[in-house]
Structure formats: C-alpha cells, structure tokens
C-alpha cells in the first residue's frame, strides 16, 4: 500500500534472485594482456628519457669544458720584445718545474673535484700549446711566434706547479 514498503520488498526479492557467487570480471590471461598494454607506452618513453638525459649531460660537459678550457692567445707585443730569444735561465727554470712535476704522483691520495679539474684543464692547455709549438716548428714559423708560444707554455707550467704545490700542501696537512 505504501510505495516505500513495496520498494523494499521488491529490492529484497531481487537480491535473493542474485546468484550466490559472482563471476570474476576477467581471467589471468586478460589481466596479463591489460598489464602489458599499460606498460608499453612507458617503455616507449624510456628511449626518450635516455636521449634527454644524454643531452643534458652533454650540455653540462660542454659548459664545464667552455668554462675551464679554451686557450686564448696573449695580446700581441711590440716586435722588439718578440725577437729576443728565451733566456737560458728561463729555460732552466721551466725544466726544473717540469722535473718537479714529474716527481709527483700522477694522482694524489685524496682528489678534490675543483682542484683536479684545474689540473686537468692546465694539462690540456699545455698539451695544446705543445702541439702548436710542434706544428710551428715544422712549418718553420717566425721566431717571434715560437717565442710567444714558449712563453705561454712557461706561464701555464708555472700555474700548474702552483696548483699541484697547493694540492701537495693540502694533502700533507691531513
């Protein structure tokens, strides 16, 4: 008589008519298929992520290389200063610095990234100047050009000696 009572009775009747155990929505094979379908797009992005990571890493390396590398030639000097040969005392001083550097271990016991980067950068610049000197000597270049390169090399070796000496002092203080 009351519509609320009829609704409750019809609902109870329908619930009793339901089967005791509900069927599974899908089986194991369907689960595996759906699982693989979900992971495929993520696997496709893995290659893109690797490329992006490599690109960021390459940009970082280029930034560090540009900051630490890049040998820039010294400004031109008057011709009278360039024609003077390298004094023998300067050559002897350079040889003494190189002998001292050769006596040091190639890698210190404790490596600090900033110091190591400075040492590596200076060594690379010295190697570049050495290559230029060799090329200029083979081309029988003007003596003023050779002198300028030798002076640049001497300054770089001196800077390397200072950095390695500071590194040695820091290692000994520990």
Tab-separated table of C-alpha atoms in Angstrom, residues 10 16 18 23 38 41 43 52 61 87-88 104 111-112 120-121 127 129 132 134-135 158-160 163-165 172:
chain	number	residue	atom	x	y	z
A	10	UNK	CA	10.974	-5.762	-4.497
A	16	UNK	CA	17.555	-13.056	-3.283
A	18	UNK	CA	21.079	-12.940	-7.480
A	23	UNK	CA	31.580	-14.386	-11.767
A	38	UNK	CA	49.687	-0.414	-19.837
A	41	UNK	CA	53.678	3.330	-23.580
A	43	UNK	CA	58.629	1.532	-22.394
A	52	UNK	CA	67.048	13.687	-22.891
A	61	UNK	CA	80.108	18.711	-20.192
A	87	UNK	CA	116.895	33.332	-21.765
A	88	UNK	CA	118.727	30.226	-20.640
A	104	UNK	CA	104.833	13.976	-8.120
A	111	UNK	CA	91.192	14.055	-5.040
A	112	UNK	CA	89.134	17.244	-4.836
A	120	UNK	CA	93.341	18.648	-15.931
A	121	UNK	CA	92.470	21.933	-17.639
A	127	UNK	CA	99.306	19.911	-24.473
A	129	UNK	CA	100.481	24.726	-26.742
A	132	UNK	CA	101.078	24.352	-31.651
A	134	UNK	CA	105.462	21.365	-32.852
A	135	UNK	CA	103.352	22.499	-35.798
A	158	UNK	CA	104.123	27.754	-13.696
A	159	UNK	CA	100.395	27.837	-12.980
A	160	UNK	CA	100.305	24.030	-12.950
A	163	UNK	CA	98.174	24.301	-8.246
A	164	UNK	CA	99.984	20.998	-7.698
A	165	UNK	CA	102.098	22.534	-4.907
A	172	UNK	CA	100.309	16.826	3.804
